[in-house]
Amino acid sequence: MTVLPLRERAKELFGAAVAAADPSRAVRHHLTSHPLPSSDSRGKVHLIAIGKAAIAMTKEALTHVNSDTLGQACAVTNYENATEIQGVDVFSAGHPVPDENGQKAAAHIIDILGASKPEDMILALISGGGSALAPAPTSPLTLEDKAQTNQVLLSNGYDISEMNLIRQALSDLKGGGLVRLANAQTIRALIISDVIGDNLSVIASGPTTPPLGSRQDAATLLQERGHWTLLPESVRRVLSTPRSSESGTSSAADNHLICSNQQSLEAVVSAGTDLPARVIDGQLQGDVSDAAEQIARTIKESDLQKPQCFVWGGETTVSLKGNGAGGRNQELALRVAENLSDLSGTWVFLSGGTDGRDGPTDAAGGLVDNQTLARLDTAGVSLKALLDNNDSYAALKASGDLLVTGATGTNVADVQIFVYAP
């Protein structure tokens, strides 16, 4: 069999994974079974959406809110996903590094929370990416302080839980800040998970949930990892000062997980019955080099006597050592290709972010096959040199293996798909 049909099949299966994470469908299902207050209720419903799926979630939620009941509405998302919505203040902001537009959006959200009344309801629509998209630096920190800290975390292999522990300690909105700042007594949060294990305190840094830990916990982590001195002095001062226990008047939020990576993996299996397909690991984490070796080992130890498909889900990390362009999915795909260089048969391996963007590039990830290394050799490209410089984007571009989908409007972490034919 030629490799082209397998490449197309892998892309179709990835499409099924993304479709299963449709934010509109998830919000519709929840609000149909758990309706919002009717028009005869005393208070207003204020809608606050934060994350890469904010636009789709907001549009669907608006169809479930009576016009007489709707209060203020605000949605903040990344630049690629932003579209205007009538009656909604839409903010487009930077991701993964926060910017001034995101800070303006966070300030507007805080204003809505402060203006809410006890009889009102806050409907919070939370999805991945919210950590960077709505930065609210706690005084006296500046946006630049937060951006520098974020860059340290992104460049040194911190996983999402570790990053968000630190982000929460430096923010007025994260780690339950949305709840603390609201005057409304009722807060309901619909949450789409982009983290492995679906810890609600990790997703978008948990604006409606208790924090992952204290400022001292964040400081200890940074000191143990050897990155404490890389932080701005102002950040170190804040992390050395315990946070006030003062809280707002609202009660704890009613949090609902409405969509996750697991559903996307199950969708791939359902769509891949012709192969057949099965999930190998739904919690793929750690450094991309280790993950690539783990994936390759599983494949080589399997019985490959007939066509089949293996599926993984999760979120790996990359420790930046060079100045190239790329992302965890692109690098993972290349390292898997490297590890499978001696595998017989026809195969393809796809690693992609369900949000359609991997790192600071226009690619969702990579789609490699048993001829990728040969194409790189023909192009005169040194894979080792590019990987050493974290330049996976250039390598995949040279081999014609970039996976480009455009922004998908959702985000439930990453999906990896291996398709094989003897």
CSV table of C-alpha atoms in Angstrom, one decimal:
chain,number,residue,atom,x,y,z
A,1,MET,CA,0.0,0.0,0.0
A,2,THR,CA,1.2,3.5,-0.8
A,3,VAL,CA,1.4,5.9,2.1
A,4,LEU,CA,-1.0,8.6,0.8
A,5,PRO,CA,-4.2,6.7,1.7
A,6,LEU,CA,-2.9,6.2,5.3
A,7,ARG,CA,-2.0,9.9,5.6
A,8,GLU,CA,-5.6,10.9,4.5
A,9,ARG,CA,-7.1,8.4,6.9
A,10,ALA,CA,-5.0,9.8,9.8
A,11,LYS,CA,-6.2,13.3,9.0
A,12,GLU,CA,-9.8,12.1,8.9
A,13,LEU,CA,-9.5,10.5,12.3
A,14,PHE,CA,-7.9,13.7,13.7
A,15,GLY,CA,-10.9,15.6,12.3
A,16,ALA,CA,-13.2,13.2,14.2
A,17,ALA,CA,-11.3,14.0,17.4
A,18,VAL,CA,-11.7,17.7,16.9
A,19,ALA,CA,-15.4,17.4,16.0
A,20,ALA,CA,-16.0,15.5,19.2
A,21,ALA,CA,-14.7,18.5,21.1
A,22,ASP,CA,-17.3,20.8,19.6
A,23,PRO,CA,-18.0,23.5,22.2
A,24,SER,CA,-21.5,24.4,20.9
A,25,ARG,CA,-22.7,20.8,21.3
A,26,ALA,CA,-21.2,20.5,24.8
A,27,VAL,CA,-22.9,23.8,26.0
A,28,ARG,CA,-26.2,22.9,24.3
A,29,HIS,CA,-26.3,19.5,26.0
A,30,HIS,CA,-25.7,21.0,29.4
A,31,LEU,CA,-28.1,23.9,29.2
A,32,THR,CA,-30.8,21.8,27.7
A,33,SER,CA,-30.7,19.4,30.7
A,34,HIS,CA,-29.9,22.2,33.2
A,35,PRO,CA,-31.8,25.3,32.1
A,36,LEU,CA,-30.9,28.8,33.2
A,37,PRO,CA,-33.2,31.0,35.3
A,38,SER,CA,-36.4,32.1,33.6
A,39,SER,CA,-37.4,35.7,32.8
A,40,ASP,CA,-39.5,35.9,36.0
A,41,SER,CA,-36.4,35.5,38.2
A,42,ARG,CA,-35.3,38.6,40.2
A,43,GLY,CA,-31.7,38.8,39.0
A,44,LYS,CA,-29.8,39.0,35.7
A,45,VAL,CA,-27.6,36.4,34.1
A,46,HIS,CA,-24.1,37.8,33.3
A,47,LEU,CA,-22.1,35.8,30.8
A,48,ILE,CA,-18.3,35.6,31.0
A,49,ALA,CA,-16.4,33.4,28.6
A,50,ILE,CA,-12.6,32.9,28.7
A,51,GLY,CA,-10.6,30.6,26.5
A,52,LYS,CA,-10.0,29.4,23.0
A,53,ALA,CA,-13.6,28.1,22.8
A,54,ALA,CA,-15.1,31.2,24.1
A,55,ILE,CA,-16.8,32.3,20.9
A,56,ALA,CA,-18.6,29.1,20.2
A,57,MET,CA,-19.6,28.6,23.8
A,58,THR,CA,-20.9,32.2,24.0
A,59,LYS,CA,-23.0,31.9,20.8
A,60,GLU,CA,-24.6,28.7,22.0
A,61,ALA,CA,-25.2,30.0,25.6
A,62,LEU,CA,-27.0,33.1,24.3
A,63,THR,CA,-29.7,30.9,22.7
A,64,HIS,CA,-30.5,29.6,26.2
A,65,VAL,CA,-30.7,33.0,28.0
A,66,ASN,CA,-34.0,34.9,27.9
A,67,SER,CA,-33.4,38.4,26.6
A,68,ASP,CA,-35.2,39.9,29.6
A,69,THR,CA,-32.8,38.0,31.9
A,70,LEU,CA,-29.5,38.7,30.1
A,71,GLY,CA,-27.2,41.1,31.9
A,72,GLN,CA,-23.7,41.9,30.7
A,73,ALA,CA,-21.8,39.6,28.4
A,74,CYS,CA,-18.1,39.4,27.7
A,75,ALA,CA,-16.0,36.9,25.8
A,76,VAL,CA,-12.2,36.8,25.5
A,77,THR,CA,-10.3,34.5,23.1
A,78,ASN,CA,-7.2,34.3,21.0
A,79,TYR,CA,-6.8,36.4,17.9
A,80,GLU,CA,-7.3,33.5,15.5
A,81,ASN,CA,-10.7,32.6,17.0
A,82,ALA,CA,-12.1,36.0,17.6
A,83,THR,CA,-15.4,37.1,15.8
A,84,GLU,CA,-17.9,39.7,16.7
A,85,ILE,CA,-21.1,38.7,18.5
A,86,GLN,CA,-24.0,41.1,18.8
A,87,GLY,CA,-24.6,42.3,22.3
A,88,VAL,CA,-21.3,40.8,23.6
A,89,ASP,CA,-18.1,42.6,24.4
A,90,VAL,CA,-15.6,40.4,22.5
A,91,PHE,CA,-11.9,40.8,23.3
A,92,SER,CA,-9.1,39.1,21.3
A,93,ALA,CA,-5.8,38.7,23.2
A,94,GLY,CA,-2.4,37.1,23.1
A,95,HIS,CA,-1.6,33.4,23.7
A,96,PRO,CA,0.6,31.8,24.9
A,97,VAL,CA,2.2,35.0,26.1
A,98,PRO,CA,-0.3,37.5,27.6
A,99,ASP,CA,-0.6,41.0,26.2
A,100,GLU,CA,-2.3,44.3,26.9
A,101,ASN,CA,-5.5,43.4,25.2
A,102,GLY,CA,-5.9,40.4,27.5
A,103,GLN,CA,-5.2,42.7,30.5
A,104,LYS,CA,-8.0,45.0,29.3
A,105,ALA,CA,-10.3,42.0,29.0
A,106,ALA,CA,-9.5,40.9,32.5
A,107,ALA,CA,-10.2,44.4,33.8
A,108,HIS,CA,-13.6,44.4,32.1
A,109,ILE,CA,-14.4,41.0,33.6
A,110,ILE,CA,-13.5,42.3,37.1
A,111,ASP,CA,-15.8,45.3,36.5
A,112,ILE,CA,-18.7,42.9,35.6
A,113,LEU,CA,-18.1,40.9,38.7
A,114,GLY,CA,-18.0,43.9,40.9
A,115,ALA,CA,-21.1,45.4,39.4
A,116,SER,CA,-23.1,42.2,39.8
A,117,LYS,CA,-25.8,42.0,42.5
A,118,PRO,CA,-26.4,39.2,45.1
A,119,GLU,CA,-29.5,38.1,43.3
A,120,ASP,CA,-27.7,37.8,39.9
A,121,MET,CA,-26.1,34.8,38.3
A,122,ILE,CA,-22.7,34.5,36.7
A,123,LEU,CA,-22.5,32.0,33.9
A,124,ALA,CA,-18.8,31.4,33.3
A,125,LEU,CA,-17.7,29.6,30.1
A,126,ILE,CA,-14.2,28.3,30.7
A,127,SER,CA,-11.9,26.6,28.1
A,128,GLY,CA,-8.2,26.0,27.6
A,129,GLY,CA,-6.0,29.0,27.0
A,130,GLY,CA,-7.7,31.2,29.6
A,131,SER,CA,-4.6,31.4,31.7
A,132,ALA,CA,-2.8,33.6,29.2
A,133,LEU,CA,-5.8,35.3,27.6
A,134,ALA,CA,-7.1,37.1,30.7
A,135,PRO,CA,-4.1,38.2,32.8
A,136,ALA,CA,-5.0,40.2,36.0
A,137,PRO,CA,-1.6,40.7,37.7
A,138,THR,CA,-2.0,41.2,41.4
A,139,SER,CA,-0.6,44.5,42.7
A,140,PRO,CA,2.2,45.6,42.3
A,141,LEU,CA,2.9,43.3,39.4
A,142,THR,CA,2.9,44.5,35.8
A,143,LEU,CA,1.9,42.7,32.6
A,144,GLU,CA,5.6,42.6,31.7
A,145,ASP,CA,6.3,40.8,35.0
A,146,LYS,CA,3.7,38.2,34.1
A,147,ALA,CA,4.9,37.9,30.5
A,148,GLN,CA,8.5,37.3,31.7
A,149,THR,CA,7.4,34.7,34.2
A,150,ASN,CA,5.3,33.0,31.6
A,151,GLN,CA,8.3,32.8,29.2
A,152,VAL,CA,10.5,31.2,32.0
A,153,LEU,CA,7.8,28.5,32.5
A,154,LEU,CA,7.3,27.9,28.8
A,155,SER,CA,11.0,27.6,28.1
A,156,ASN,CA,11.9,25.2,31.0
A,157,GLY,CA,9.5,22.3,30.6
A,158,TYR,CA,7.0,23.1,33.3
A,159,ASP,CA,3.8,21.1,32.8
A,160,ILE,CA,0.4,22.7,32.8
A,161,SER,CA,-0.3,22.0,36.5
A,162,GLU,CA,3.0,23.5,37.6
A,163,MET,CA,2.6,26.6,35.4
A,164,ASN,CA,-0.9,27.2,36.6
A,165,LEU,CA,0.1,26.8,40.3
A,166,ILE,CA,2.5,29.7,39.7
A,167,ARG,CA,0.1,31.7,37.5
A,168,GLN,CA,-2.6,31.5,40.2
A,169,ALA,CA,-0.3,32.9,42.8
A,170,LEU,CA,0.3,36.0,40.7
A,171,SER,CA,-3.2,36.7,39.6
A,172,ASP,CA,-6.4,38.3,40.9
A,173,LEU,CA,-8.7,36.2,38.7
A,174,LYS,CA,-7.1,32.8,38.7
A,175,GLY,CA,-7.3,30.2,41.5
A,176,GLY,CA,-10.9,31.1,42.4
A,177,GLY,CA,-10.5,34.8,41.8
A,178,LEU,CA,-13.6,35.1,39.7
A,179,VAL,CA,-15.6,33.8,42.7
A,180,ARG,CA,-13.9,36.0,45.2
A,181,LEU,CA,-14.5,39.1,43.2
A,182,ALA,CA,-18.2,38.5,42.3
A,183,ASN,CA,-21.1,40.0,44.3
A,184,ALA,CA,-23.5,37.6,42.7
A,185,GLN,CA,-24.4,34.7,45.0
A,186,THR,CA,-24.8,32.1,42.2
A,187,ILE,CA,-22.0,31.2,39.9
A,188,ARG,CA,-22.3,28.3,37.4
A,189,ALA,CA,-19.2,27.4,35.3
A,190,LEU,CA,-19.2,25.2,32.2
A,191,ILE,CA,-15.7,23.9,31.6
A,192,ILE,CA,-14.0,22.4,28.6
A,193,SER,CA,-10.8,20.6,29.7
A,194,ASP,CA,-7.5,20.9,27.9
A,195,VAL,CA,-5.5,19.2,30.7
A,196,ILE,CA,-4.8,15.6,31.4
A,197,GLY,CA,-6.8,14.2,34.4
A,198,ASP,CA,-9.4,17.0,34.0
A,199,ASN,CA,-8.4,18.8,37.3
A,200,LEU,CA,-10.8,21.8,37.2
A,201,SER,CA,-8.3,23.9,39.3
A,202,VAL,CA,-5.8,23.5,36.4
A,203,ILE,CA,-8.0,24.4,33.4
A,204,ALA,CA,-7.4,28.0,32.5
A,205,SER,CA,-5.8,28.3,36.0
A,206,GLY,CA,-9.1,27.6,37.7
A,207,PRO,CA,-10.9,31.0,37.9
A,208,THR,CA,-13.9,29.4,39.6
A,209,THR,CA,-12.1,26.7,41.7
A,210,PRO,CA,-9.9,26.7,44.7
A,211,PRO,CA,-6.2,27.3,43.9
A,212,LEU,CA,-3.7,24.4,43.4
A,213,GLY,CA,-1.6,25.6,46.3
A,214,SER,CA,-0.2,28.6,48.1
A,215,ARG,CA,2.3,31.2,47.0
A,216,GLN,CA,4.9,29.4,49.2
A,217,ASP,CA,4.2,26.2,47.2
A,218,ALA,CA,4.9,28.1,44.0
A,219,ALA,CA,8.0,29.7,45.3
A,220,THR,CA,9.3,26.3,46.5
A,221,LEU,CA,8.7,24.7,43.1
A,222,LEU,CA,10.7,27.4,41.3
A,223,GLN,CA,13.5,27.3,43.8
A,224,GLU,CA,13.7,23.5,43.6
A,225,ARG,CA,13.8,23.6,39.8
A,226,GLY,CA,16.6,26.3,39.8
A,227,HIS,CA,14.6,29.0,38.1
A,228,TRP,CA,13.9,31.3,41.0
A,229,THR,CA,16.5,33.9,40.1
A,230,LEU,CA,15.3,34.1,36.5
A,231,LEU,CA,12.1,35.7,37.7
A,232,PRO,CA,11.6,39.5,38.0
A,233,GLU,CA,12.3,40.8,41.5
A,234,SER,CA,8.7,42.0,41.9
A,235,VAL,CA,7.5,38.5,41.2
A,236,ARG,CA,9.8,37.0,43.8
A,237,ARG,CA,8.5,39.5,46.3
A,238,VAL,CA,4.9,38.6,45.7
A,239,LEU,CA,5.6,34.9,45.9
A,240,SER,CA,7.3,35.5,49.2
A,241,THR,CA,4.2,37.3,50.7
A,242,PRO,CA,1.2,35.1,51.7
A,243,ARG,CA,-2.0,36.0,50.0
A,244,SER,CA,-4.8,37.7,52.1
A,245,SER,CA,-7.6,35.2,52.9
A,246,GLU,CA,-10.2,37.9,52.2
A,247,SER,CA,-13.0,36.5,50.0
A,248,GLY,CA,-16.1,37.9,48.3
A,249,THR,CA,-19.7,37.5,49.2
A,250,SER,CA,-20.5,34.7,46.7
A,251,SER,CA,-20.7,31.1,47.5
A,252,ALA,CA,-18.6,28.4,45.9
A,253,ALA,CA,-19.2,28.0,42.1
A,254,ASP,CA,-21.2,25.2,40.7
A,255,ASN,CA,-18.6,23.7,38.3
A,256,HIS,CA,-19.5,21.4,35.4
A,257,LEU,CA,-17.0,19.6,33.2
A,258,ILE,CA,-18.7,19.4,29.8
A,259,CYS,CA,-16.0,18.2,27.4
A,260,SER,CA,-12.6,16.6,27.6
A,261,ASN,CA,-9.8,14.9,25.7
A,262,GLN,CA,-11.2,11.4,26.5
A,263,GLN,CA,-14.2,12.1,24.4
A,264,SER,CA,-12.0,13.0,21.4
A,265,LEU,CA,-10.0,9.7,21.8
A,266,GLU,CA,-13.3,7.7,22.0
A,267,ALA,CA,-14.4,9.5,18.8
A,268,VAL,CA,-11.2,8.4,17.0
A,269,VAL,CA,-11.9,4.8,18.0
A,270,SER,CA,-15.5,4.9,16.8
A,271,ALA,CA,-14.4,6.4,13.5
A,272,GLY,CA,-11.6,3.9,13.0
A,273,THR,CA,-13.4,0.6,13.2
A,274,ASP,CA,-12.1,-0.3,9.7
A,275,LEU,CA,-8.6,-0.6,11.0
A,276,PRO,CA,-9.4,-1.3,14.0
A,277,ALA,CA,-8.4,1.5,16.4
A,278,ARG,CA,-7.7,1.4,20.1
A,279,VAL,CA,-6.6,3.9,22.8
A,280,ILE,CA,-3.1,3.0,24.1
A,281,ASP,CA,-2.7,5.8,26.6
A,282,GLY,CA,-5.0,8.8,27.4
A,283,GLN,CA,-2.5,10.5,29.7
A,284,LEU,CA,0.6,10.9,27.6
A,285,GLN,CA,2.8,13.4,29.4
A,286,GLY,CA,6.4,14.3,30.1
A,287,ASP,CA,9.3,15.4,27.8
A,288,VAL,CA,8.7,14.8,24.1
A,289,SER,CA,11.9,12.7,23.8
A,290,ASP,CA,10.7,10.3,26.5
A,291,ALA,CA,7.2,10.2,25.0
A,292,ALA,CA,8.5,9.5,21.5
A,293,GLU,CA,10.5,6.5,22.8
A,294,GLN,CA,7.5,5.3,24.8
A,295,ILE,CA,5.3,5.5,21.7
A,296,ALA,CA,7.8,3.8,19.4
A,297,ARG,CA,8.4,1.0,21.9
A,298,THR,CA,4.7,0.3,22.2
A,299,ILE,CA,4.4,0.1,18.4
A,300,LYS,CA,7.5,-2.2,17.9
A,301,GLU,CA,6.3,-4.6,20.6
A,302,SER,CA,2.8,-4.9,19.0
A,303,ASP,CA,1.6,-7.6,16.6
A,304,LEU,CA,1.7,-5.8,13.3
A,305,GLN,CA,0.3,-8.5,11.1
A,306,LYS,CA,-2.7,-6.6,9.9
A,307,PRO,CA,-3.9,-2.9,9.4
A,308,GLN,CA,-4.6,-1.2,12.7
A,309,CYS,CA,-4.6,2.2,14.5
A,310,PHE,CA,-3.2,3.2,17.9
A,311,VAL,CA,-4.4,6.3,19.7
A,312,TRP,CA,-2.9,8.5,22.4
A,313,GLY,CA,-4.0,11.7,24.1
A,314,GLY,CA,-2.3,14.1,26.5
A,315,GLU,CA,0.1,17.0,26.6
A,316,THR,CA,3.9,16.7,26.4
A,317,THR,CA,6.5,19.3,27.2
A,318,VAL,CA,9.5,20.7,25.4
A,319,SER,CA,12.6,22.1,27.1
A,320,LEU,CA,13.8,24.9,24.8
A,321,LYS,CA,17.5,24.9,24.1
A,322,GLY,CA,17.6,26.6,20.7
A,323,ASN,CA,15.9,29.5,19.0
A,324,GLY,CA,14.0,27.7,16.3
A,325,ALA,CA,10.2,27.6,15.7
A,326,GLY,CA,8.0,24.6,16.5
A,327,GLY,CA,5.9,23.1,19.2
A,328,ARG,CA,5.5,19.9,21.3
A,329,ASN,CA,3.4,18.1,18.6
A,330,GLN,CA,5.8,18.9,15.8
A,331,GLU,CA,8.8,17.8,17.7
A,332,LEU,CA,7.0,14.6,19.0
A,333,ALA,CA,6.1,13.6,15.4
A,334,LEU,CA,9.7,14.0,14.2
A,335,ARG,CA,11.1,12.1,17.1
A,336,VAL,CA,8.7,9.3,16.6
A,337,ALA,CA,9.7,9.1,12.9
A,338,GLU,CA,13.3,8.9,14.1
A,339,ASN,CA,12.6,6.1,16.5
A,340,LEU,CA,10.6,4.2,13.9
A,341,SER,CA,13.2,4.4,11.2
A,342,ASP,CA,13.7,0.6,11.2
A,343,LEU,CA,10.0,-0.3,11.2
A,344,SER,CA,8.9,-2.3,8.2
A,345,GLY,CA,5.5,-1.8,6.5
A,346,THR,CA,3.7,1.4,5.6
A,347,TRP,CA,2.8,3.7,8.5
A,348,VAL,CA,1.9,7.2,9.4
A,349,PHE,CA,2.0,9.0,12.7
A,350,LEU,CA,0.1,12.2,13.5
A,351,SER,CA,0.5,14.4,16.5
A,352,GLY,CA,-1.7,17.5,16.7
A,353,GLY,CA,-3.2,20.1,19.0
A,354,THR,CA,-7.0,20.0,18.9
A,355,ASP,CA,-6.9,23.8,19.0
A,356,GLY,CA,-5.2,23.9,15.6
A,357,ARG,CA,-2.1,25.7,16.9
A,358,ASP,CA,1.1,24.1,18.1
A,359,GLY,CA,3.5,26.5,19.8
A,360,PRO,CA,3.9,29.9,18.2
A,361,THR,CA,3.4,28.6,14.7
A,362,ASP,CA,0.5,28.3,12.1
A,363,ALA,CA,0.6,24.4,12.3
A,364,ALA,CA,-1.4,22.1,14.5
A,365,GLY,CA,1.4,19.6,14.6
A,366,GLY,CA,3.1,17.1,12.3
A,367,LEU,CA,2.1,14.1,10.1
A,368,VAL,CA,5.1,11.9,9.4
A,369,ASP,CA,5.4,8.6,7.7
A,370,ASN,CA,7.9,5.8,6.8
A,371,GLN,CA,9.4,8.1,4.1
A,372,THR,CA,9.8,11.3,6.1
A,373,LEU,CA,13.5,10.7,6.9
A,374,ALA,CA,14.3,9.9,3.3
A,375,ARG,CA,12.6,13.1,2.2
A,376,LEU,CA,14.7,15.1,4.7
A,377,ASP,CA,17.9,13.4,3.3
A,378,THR,CA,16.9,14.3,-0.2
A,379,ALA,CA,16.3,17.9,0.8
A,380,GLY,CA,19.8,18.0,2.5
A,381,VAL,CA,18.3,18.7,5.9
A,382,SER,CA,20.0,17.6,9.1
A,383,LEU,CA,17.2,16.4,11.4
A,384,LYS,CA,19.5,16.3,14.4
A,385,ALA,CA,20.7,19.9,13.9
A,386,LEU,CA,17.1,21.2,13.6
A,387,LEU,CA,15.9,19.3,16.6
A,388,ASP,CA,18.9,20.5,18.7
A,389,ASN,CA,17.8,24.0,17.8
A,390,ASN,CA,14.1,23.2,18.6
A,391,ASP,CA,13.4,24.0,14.9
A,392,SER,CA,10.8,21.2,14.2
A,393,TYR,CA,8.7,23.5,12.1
A,394,ALA,CA,11.5,23.9,9.5
A,395,ALA,CA,12.2,20.2,9.4
A,396,LEU,CA,8.5,19.3,8.8
A,397,LYS,CA,8.2,22.0,6.2
A,398,ALA,CA,11.2,20.6,4.4
A,399,SER,CA,9.7,17.1,4.4
A,400,GLY,CA,6.2,18.3,3.6
A,401,ASP,CA,4.8,17.0,6.9
A,402,LEU,CA,3.3,20.0,8.6
A,403,LEU,CA,-0.2,19.4,9.8
A,404,VAL,CA,-2.1,22.7,9.2
A,405,THR,CA,-5.8,22.9,10.1
A,406,GLY,CA,-6.3,26.5,11.1
A,407,ALA,CA,-7.9,27.5,14.4
A,408,THR,CA,-10.6,25.0,15.4
A,409,GLY,CA,-12.4,27.1,18.0
A,410,THR,CA,-11.9,24.4,20.7
A,411,ASN,CA,-9.1,23.0,22.8
A,412,VAL,CA,-8.9,19.6,24.6
A,413,ALA,CA,-5.2,19.1,24.5
A,414,ASP,CA,-3.4,16.9,22.0
A,415,VAL,CA,-4.2,13.7,20.1
A,416,GLN,CA,-1.7,11.2,18.5
A,417,ILE,CA,-2.7,8.7,15.9
A,418,PHE,CA,-0.6,5.9,14.4
A,419,VAL,CA,-2.0,4.1,11.3
A,420,TYR,CA,-0.3,1.0,10.0
A,421,ALA,CA,-0.6,-1.3,7.0
A,422,PRO,CA,1.7,-4.4,6.5
